[in-house]
C-alpha cells in the first residue's frame, strides 16, 4: 500500500495520539505501555506492509540513545552509588549467565545450532531500560530495589550488544581468537566508561558556560551531546550505549543551568521515541507467524522468567547484602523490551539462516515478559513486603517565562541540615544585590517571602540570580546534606 506525504503525516499524528492515550490506559491497568504500543503496530501490520529491518534497527538505536539518555538524566547518583557493585554484577555476569542458560534451552527447543542458540540467549539476556523506567517510575517499591533495577537496565545493554555481535561474528568466522574477544570486551566497556565520563564533564561545562540566544536551545544542545557521545564512542569500536548512560548520569547529577527545561524536553522526547519505536517494531512482525511458534515461545518465556533470570541474579549477587526476597523480586522484575527486538534485527541483516525464527520468538518472549512480569510487579512487591509506605512526591517545579538573553536564571535549592542560615530571618541573610528569593516551600505549602520570614532546614527556595552568583548562593545556603535541585528558566 502506497501513501502520500499528507497521508504519512496524518498516520504519524494518529499514532502519537493513540500512543499517549494507551500510555494513560496502561498505567491504570498496571501494564507496561510498550505492550499497547506493540499491539498497535501489530494491528497496523494488517494494513501497512513493512519489512525493512535495517530502517527499524536504525530508528531503534536512535530511540534507545534518547531513552537511555533520559533515564540517566533522572538517575540520582546518591542512590546509585550505594548499589553500584550489585547492579554492575547483574549487568555483566548476570547477563552472561542468563545468555548461557537460555541459549542451551533454545538450541534444543528451536532446533538451532549451538551458536544460534547462544545468539538467541544473548539477544534476550538483558533487561530493557525503557520498560523498567516506565514500570518502576510510578511504583512505591523499596528505593534500593528500584535503583538497582534502573542502574542494571541502563548498563546491561552494552553486554547484550557485545555478546550478540560477537556470536554473529563467530558464526561467520568460527576461528576467531578467544583472547582477542576478551581484549575487545575490556576495550568496549573500559573506553565506553571513560568516554561517558569525559563527555559528561564536557557537556556540563559547555551548557553552563555557553550563552545561547534562546533557552530552548539548551535541551537541544544536551541531546546533541548524547548523540555525539554515542557516535564518537562507537566510531572507536567501544560501547556507545554505556557511554551515553554514564554521560547522562553525570549531566543529570550536576549543577546545571536550565536543568528543568533539559529534563522535561528529553522526557517528552523519550516518550515520543518510545511510542514510535515500539509501534515500528510491531509493524515488523507478522502476527500469523507468531502463531507458528506459540508453544516454543511460551516455553522459552517461562524458562527465562523462572529459571535463567533467577539463576543469573542469585549467582551474580551471591556476595551482595540483598535478602532472598529482594533477589527474588529483582529476578521477576527483569523486563524485556525494545533492546531484544532491536538486537533481533542484527541476525536478519547478517543473513543468519534462522534469523526470522529467532526474531519471531524474541518478539514473543518480549511480549509475554511485559504482560506477565510488568502486570504482577506491584502485587509481588506487596506479597514480599517490599513496598514503601508512601511513594515519594515529585519535587516542586516552577515554570517561568524565558528571560531572553539576560544572564539571570531561577535556581531551586533545598536548605540542608546544619546550614548556617537555618532559623534566620530573610532580612538577616546577606545575599548578592542581584539575588531575589521569590518563593519558599515548606511542608507542601507555598510561603510568600518577606523580610521577617524565617528560613529552616528542609525548606525549598526559589531564587532569581545571575549566573555569576550561582556558586555564591549555593555557598550561603550550603549545609552538610544540602541538595541542589533544578535550575531552570
XYZ file of C-alpha atoms in Angstrom:
489
model
C 0.000 0.000 0.000
C 1.455 3.357 -1.015
C 0.930 6.577 0.911
C 1.269 10.234 0.017
C 3.220 12.636 2.207
C -0.021 14.040 3.650
C -1.236 10.534 4.489
C 2.041 9.689 6.229
C 1.823 12.876 8.331
C -1.765 12.043 9.271
C -0.803 8.478 10.207
C 2.067 9.806 12.348
C -0.279 12.168 14.194
C -2.779 9.364 14.795
C -0.027 7.035 16.066
C 1.268 9.600 18.557
C -2.247 10.364 19.787
C -3.032 6.671 20.199
C 0.310 6.195 21.943
C -0.399 8.890 24.527
C -3.908 7.552 25.174
C -2.695 3.967 25.542
C 0.045 5.116 27.936
C -2.645 6.559 30.212
C -4.739 3.423 29.815
C -1.800 1.134 30.581
C -0.957 2.922 33.842
C -4.472 2.268 35.118
C -4.190 -1.426 34.292
C -0.674 -1.680 35.704
C 0.735 -2.901 32.382
C 3.830 -1.537 30.623
C 2.792 0.876 27.899
C 5.115 -0.890 25.455
C 2.600 -3.743 25.297
C -0.059 -1.451 23.877
C 2.366 0.272 21.521
C 3.466 -3.076 20.110
C -0.124 -4.254 19.750
C -0.948 -1.079 17.815
C 1.938 -1.841 15.471
C 0.828 -5.441 15.010
C -2.724 -4.345 14.195
C -1.427 -1.815 11.685
C 0.703 -4.518 10.033
C -2.542 -5.827 8.512
C -2.836 -2.582 6.558
C 0.758 -1.394 6.231
C 3.396 -3.740 4.845
C 6.753 -3.104 6.477
C 9.739 -5.468 6.446
C 12.712 -3.082 6.416
C 14.840 -4.482 9.252
C 17.659 -2.033 8.530
C 15.406 1.010 8.952
C 13.861 -0.490 12.091
C 17.326 -1.095 13.530
C 18.498 2.454 12.754
C 15.399 4.050 14.272
C 15.582 1.665 17.231
C 19.185 2.617 18.029
C 18.421 6.346 17.827
C 15.402 5.825 20.082
C 17.483 3.832 22.578
C 20.061 6.634 22.749
C 17.335 9.125 23.644
C 15.581 6.780 26.093
C 18.805 5.823 27.881
C 19.867 9.469 27.982
C 16.563 10.394 29.611
C 16.876 7.536 32.095
C 20.406 8.585 33.016
C 19.357 12.223 33.469
C 16.781 11.184 36.056
C 19.055 8.724 37.854
C 20.202 10.010 41.237
C 23.867 9.228 41.824
C 23.375 9.391 45.598
C 21.111 6.331 45.261
C 23.055 4.520 42.526
C 26.465 4.625 44.187
C 25.107 2.581 47.093
C 24.205 -0.291 44.778
C 26.902 0.188 42.128
C 28.568 -3.188 42.700
C 25.461 -5.428 42.651
C 23.963 -3.591 39.663
C 27.271 -3.898 37.771
C 27.425 -7.618 38.536
C 23.863 -8.015 37.281
C 24.680 -6.075 34.119
C 27.681 -8.254 33.258
C 27.859 -11.636 34.979
C 24.075 -11.835 35.310
C 23.555 -11.233 31.586
C 26.284 -13.735 30.683
C 24.796 -16.493 32.856
C 21.289 -15.808 31.553
C 22.616 -15.971 27.993
C 24.235 -19.373 28.519
C 21.238 -20.958 30.242
C 18.524 -19.737 27.893
C 20.842 -20.368 24.940
C 21.152 -24.056 25.814
C 17.378 -24.443 26.062
C 16.849 -22.508 22.813
C 19.229 -24.835 20.971
C 17.005 -27.856 21.675
C 13.565 -26.207 21.747
C 14.040 -24.328 18.466
C 16.350 -26.936 16.874
C 19.159 -24.434 16.354
C 22.907 -24.834 16.217
C 24.837 -24.196 19.424
C 25.951 -20.740 18.307
C 22.462 -19.831 17.108
C 21.045 -20.929 20.453
C 23.573 -18.776 22.303
C 22.764 -15.931 19.926
C 19.128 -16.142 20.970
C 20.238 -16.149 24.621
C 22.388 -13.055 24.111
C 19.545 -11.188 22.446
C 17.098 -11.768 25.310
C 19.763 -11.691 28.037
C 19.434 -8.043 29.019
C 16.608 -6.149 30.630
C 15.228 -3.080 28.927
C 15.729 0.451 30.230
C 12.583 1.845 28.615
C 10.390 -0.904 30.076
C 11.961 -0.806 33.549
C 11.955 3.009 33.831
C 8.317 3.130 32.697
C 7.064 0.370 35.017
C 9.003 1.334 38.150
C 8.521 5.083 37.759
C 5.115 5.169 39.483
C 5.544 2.279 41.925
C 6.143 2.658 45.672
C 8.712 -0.157 45.778
C 11.705 -0.045 48.133
C 14.154 2.564 46.850
C 17.304 0.470 46.681
C 15.480 -2.159 44.638
C 14.258 0.330 42.055
C 17.700 1.975 41.963
C 19.363 -1.399 41.391
C 16.961 -2.355 38.617
C 17.226 1.012 36.891
C 21.027 1.014 37.081
C 21.143 -2.561 35.784
C 18.793 -1.877 32.886
C 20.727 1.243 31.957
C 24.089 -0.548 31.870
C 23.399 -4.128 30.748
C 22.592 -3.278 27.134
C 26.304 -2.987 26.249
C 26.890 -6.549 27.470
C 23.978 -7.846 25.381
C 25.162 -5.930 22.318
C 28.709 -7.229 22.772
C 27.568 -10.856 23.109
C 25.166 -10.569 20.159
C 27.720 -9.032 17.805
C 30.434 -11.431 18.990
C 28.347 -14.557 18.416
C 27.252 -13.341 14.973
C 30.944 -12.810 14.211
C 31.763 -16.331 15.456
C 29.061 -17.827 13.246
C 30.687 -16.214 10.227
C 34.285 -16.704 11.382
C 34.472 -19.618 13.837
C 38.293 -19.492 14.041
C 38.287 -16.086 15.795
C 40.796 -15.791 18.655
C 39.256 -16.188 22.115
C 41.905 -13.898 23.642
C 41.044 -11.256 21.082
C 37.383 -11.384 22.119
C 38.277 -10.891 25.784
C 40.502 -7.922 24.968
C 37.739 -6.488 22.815
C 35.279 -6.785 25.695
C 37.510 -4.829 28.082
C 38.180 -2.209 25.413
C 34.481 -1.696 24.682
C 33.473 -1.411 28.324
C 36.546 0.486 29.519
C 36.608 3.039 26.729
C 32.804 3.378 26.866
C 33.010 4.231 30.568
C 35.873 6.682 30.031
C 34.113 8.341 27.089
C 30.941 8.737 29.138
C 32.854 10.426 31.950
C 34.696 12.726 29.547
C 31.663 13.767 27.500
C 29.565 14.178 30.638
C 32.025 16.675 32.112
C 32.370 18.400 28.739
C 28.590 18.660 28.324
C 28.107 20.174 31.794
C 30.913 22.695 31.257
C 29.583 23.705 27.837
C 25.934 24.042 28.920
C 26.867 26.161 31.936
C 29.370 28.388 30.127
C 27.732 28.980 26.775
C 25.289 31.860 26.411
C 22.714 30.877 23.791
C 20.159 33.291 22.374
C 17.207 31.107 23.386
C 16.674 28.930 26.442
C 15.002 26.398 24.146
C 18.380 25.589 22.610
C 19.834 24.197 25.830
C 17.799 20.930 25.728
C 18.753 20.532 22.074
C 22.406 21.011 22.986
C 22.205 18.362 25.708
C 20.621 15.887 23.298
C 23.262 16.688 20.695
C 25.933 15.774 23.238
C 24.194 12.436 23.888
C 24.128 11.541 20.189
C 27.699 12.810 19.748
C 28.814 10.664 22.683
C 27.303 7.566 21.092
C 28.634 8.354 17.634
C 32.234 9.036 18.603
C 32.362 6.130 21.053
C 31.059 3.595 18.546
C 33.434 5.066 15.954
C 36.208 3.998 18.333
C 34.620 0.482 18.410
C 33.544 0.866 22.045
C 30.169 0.724 23.794
C 28.202 3.800 22.803
C 25.155 2.926 24.924
C 27.274 2.635 28.073
C 28.929 5.967 27.281
C 25.541 7.661 26.821
C 24.208 6.353 30.137
C 27.314 7.389 32.097
C 27.346 10.788 30.387
C 23.652 11.279 31.203
C 24.142 10.384 34.886
C 26.899 12.991 35.159
C 24.803 15.650 33.434
C 21.705 14.821 35.473
C 23.546 14.999 38.791
C 25.468 18.206 38.088
C 24.572 21.765 38.941
C 23.179 22.606 35.533
C 21.758 25.784 34.109
C 18.289 25.404 32.551
C 18.129 21.963 34.136
C 14.353 21.828 34.282
C 13.959 22.599 30.586
C 16.562 19.991 29.667
C 14.953 17.233 31.715
C 11.370 17.996 30.677
C 12.277 18.241 26.996
C 14.150 14.945 26.983
C 11.441 13.212 28.997
C 8.809 14.178 26.433
C 11.068 13.366 23.508
C 11.931 9.972 25.013
C 8.223 9.163 25.313
C 7.657 10.101 21.690
C 10.558 7.945 20.507
C 9.405 5.072 22.702
C 5.907 5.214 21.197
C 7.133 5.320 17.605
C 9.854 2.717 18.179
C 7.555 0.075 19.643
C 4.906 0.691 17.001
C 7.546 0.405 14.265
C 8.901 -2.817 15.765
C 5.334 -4.106 15.992
C 4.935 -3.401 12.271
C 7.960 -5.584 11.608
C 6.125 -8.622 12.984
C 3.510 -10.607 11.113
C 1.016 -11.947 13.708
C 0.291 -15.112 11.746
C 3.956 -16.093 12.077
C 3.726 -15.838 15.867
C 1.014 -18.498 15.884
C 3.511 -20.967 14.420
C 5.890 -20.615 17.382
C 3.433 -20.012 20.229
C 4.339 -23.118 22.244
C 8.093 -22.704 21.750
C 7.794 -19.030 22.659
C 5.769 -19.716 25.787
C 8.178 -22.424 26.947
C 11.234 -20.236 26.450
C 9.487 -17.303 28.145
C 8.732 -19.397 31.214
C 12.288 -20.758 31.315
C 13.704 -17.249 31.015
C 11.473 -15.839 33.761
C 11.629 -18.637 36.346
C 14.924 -20.403 35.577
C 17.531 -18.437 33.612
C 16.973 -14.955 35.039
C 16.716 -16.084 38.713
C 19.855 -18.212 38.437
C 21.713 -15.310 36.844
C 20.534 -12.945 39.592
C 21.285 -15.204 42.556
C 24.760 -16.170 41.278
C 25.814 -12.650 40.282
C 24.550 -11.226 43.590
C 25.849 -14.027 45.783
C 28.081 -11.696 47.825
C 25.619 -8.814 47.994
C 23.666 -7.846 51.113
C 20.296 -8.228 49.423
C 17.896 -10.674 51.078
C 16.483 -13.718 49.299
C 13.127 -11.938 48.945
C 14.795 -8.922 47.343
C 16.727 -11.123 44.927
C 13.525 -12.920 44.044
C 11.863 -9.602 43.250
C 14.842 -8.456 41.171
C 14.636 -11.740 39.272
C 10.982 -11.190 38.418
C 11.491 -7.515 37.573
C 13.844 -8.276 34.667
C 11.516 -6.943 31.994
C 12.404 -7.326 28.327
C 11.548 -4.615 25.840
C 12.898 -2.806 22.816
C 16.555 -3.813 23.161
C 15.998 -7.529 22.457
C 13.756 -6.726 19.484
C 16.305 -4.284 18.055
C 19.096 -6.810 18.623
C 16.978 -9.462 16.892
C 17.327 -7.443 13.674
C 21.108 -7.986 13.738
C 20.947 -11.665 12.659
C 18.458 -10.708 9.944
C 20.840 -8.146 8.477
C 23.765 -10.560 8.870
C 21.917 -13.231 6.874
C 21.869 -15.851 9.666
C 19.955 -18.929 8.489
C 17.307 -18.998 11.242
C 17.172 -15.240 11.764
C 13.424 -14.893 11.086
C 12.634 -17.681 13.557
C 14.861 -16.055 16.166
C 13.211 -12.663 15.603
C 9.688 -14.053 15.966
C 10.490 -15.951 19.164
C 12.324 -12.965 20.646
C 9.291 -10.802 19.918
C 7.012 -13.344 21.565
C 9.277 -13.532 24.636
C 9.314 -9.734 24.989
C 5.546 -9.528 24.725
C 4.913 -12.231 27.328
C 7.580 -10.807 29.651
C 5.995 -7.357 29.559
C 2.492 -8.773 30.051
C 3.197 -11.238 32.844
C 6.039 -9.597 34.753
C 5.010 -5.983 34.255
C 1.462 -6.578 35.460
C 2.492 -8.540 38.566
C 5.383 -6.432 39.913
C 3.321 -4.451 42.414
C 1.358 -7.460 43.744
C 4.631 -9.375 44.142
C 6.264 -6.450 45.982
C 3.269 -6.261 48.316
C 3.304 -10.005 48.901
C 7.038 -9.943 49.704
C 6.520 -6.789 51.811
C 8.979 -4.783 49.751
C 6.745 -1.763 49.187
C 7.299 1.599 50.821
C 4.503 3.021 52.927
C 4.357 6.125 50.781
C 5.508 6.977 47.284
C 7.951 9.872 47.286
C 6.301 13.009 45.965
C 7.522 14.676 42.833
C 9.743 17.702 43.632
C 8.162 21.116 43.249
C 8.714 22.811 39.943
C 8.197 26.365 38.857
C 7.506 27.343 35.263
C 8.797 30.762 34.238
C 8.676 32.826 31.084
C 12.001 32.916 29.245
C 14.175 35.792 30.378
C 15.794 36.065 26.981
C 19.444 36.998 26.639
C 19.932 38.096 30.228
C 22.299 36.111 32.404
C 19.695 35.631 35.127
C 18.016 32.358 35.956
C 15.838 30.756 38.588
C 17.518 28.173 40.773
C 15.920 25.805 43.250
C 17.764 24.994 46.471
C 16.855 22.873 49.442
C 18.247 24.232 52.685
C 20.316 21.440 54.162
C 20.766 20.200 57.694
C 23.257 22.335 59.570
C 23.055 25.262 57.151
C 24.220 28.494 58.779
C 21.108 30.343 57.575
C 18.716 27.899 59.259
C 16.487 29.721 61.745
C 17.390 33.202 60.473
C 15.011 35.776 59.065
C 15.473 36.727 55.408
C 16.414 40.298 56.296
C 19.378 38.966 58.292
C 20.754 36.862 55.421
C 23.296 38.682 53.286
C 22.589 37.985 49.620
C 24.159 39.309 46.396
C 22.496 42.510 45.180
C 21.028 40.782 42.135
C 19.570 37.831 44.084
C 15.871 37.652 44.921
C 14.120 34.864 46.862
C 10.757 34.534 45.122
C 9.177 31.582 46.927
C 9.603 29.386 49.997
C 8.124 25.877 50.037
C 7.633 24.330 53.480
C 5.534 21.260 54.312
C 3.936 21.226 50.869
C 2.803 24.849 51.257
C 3.933 27.946 49.386
C 5.004 30.874 51.597
C 5.462 34.353 50.164
C 8.904 35.511 51.359
C 9.067 38.684 53.452
C 11.801 40.275 55.484
C 10.653 38.567 58.694
C 10.217 35.127 57.063
C 12.328 32.522 58.829
C 14.339 30.014 56.806
C 14.651 26.450 58.136
C 16.430 23.285 57.103
C 14.350 21.366 54.573
C 12.813 24.496 53.057
C 12.843 24.675 49.269
C 13.802 28.108 47.994
C 13.350 29.566 44.535
C 15.959 32.224 43.917
C 16.339 34.524 40.925
C 20.039 35.242 40.499
C 22.658 35.976 37.853
C 24.742 33.086 36.582
C 27.921 34.602 38.001
C 26.481 34.447 41.543
C 25.052 30.919 41.402
C 28.011 29.474 43.298
C 27.850 32.212 45.926
C 24.166 31.493 46.533
C 24.941 27.797 46.901
C 27.642 28.621 49.439
C 25.291 30.779 51.501
C 22.725 28.004 51.769
C 25.297 25.212 51.973
C 24.682 22.662 54.704
C 26.060 19.189 55.328
C 23.310 17.467 53.327
C 22.157 20.284 51.096
C 20.776 19.130 47.757
C 20.964 21.300 44.682
C 17.769 20.773 42.753
C 16.785 22.072 39.391
C 17.970 25.283 37.864
C 15.738 26.348 35.051
C 14.290 29.231 33.163
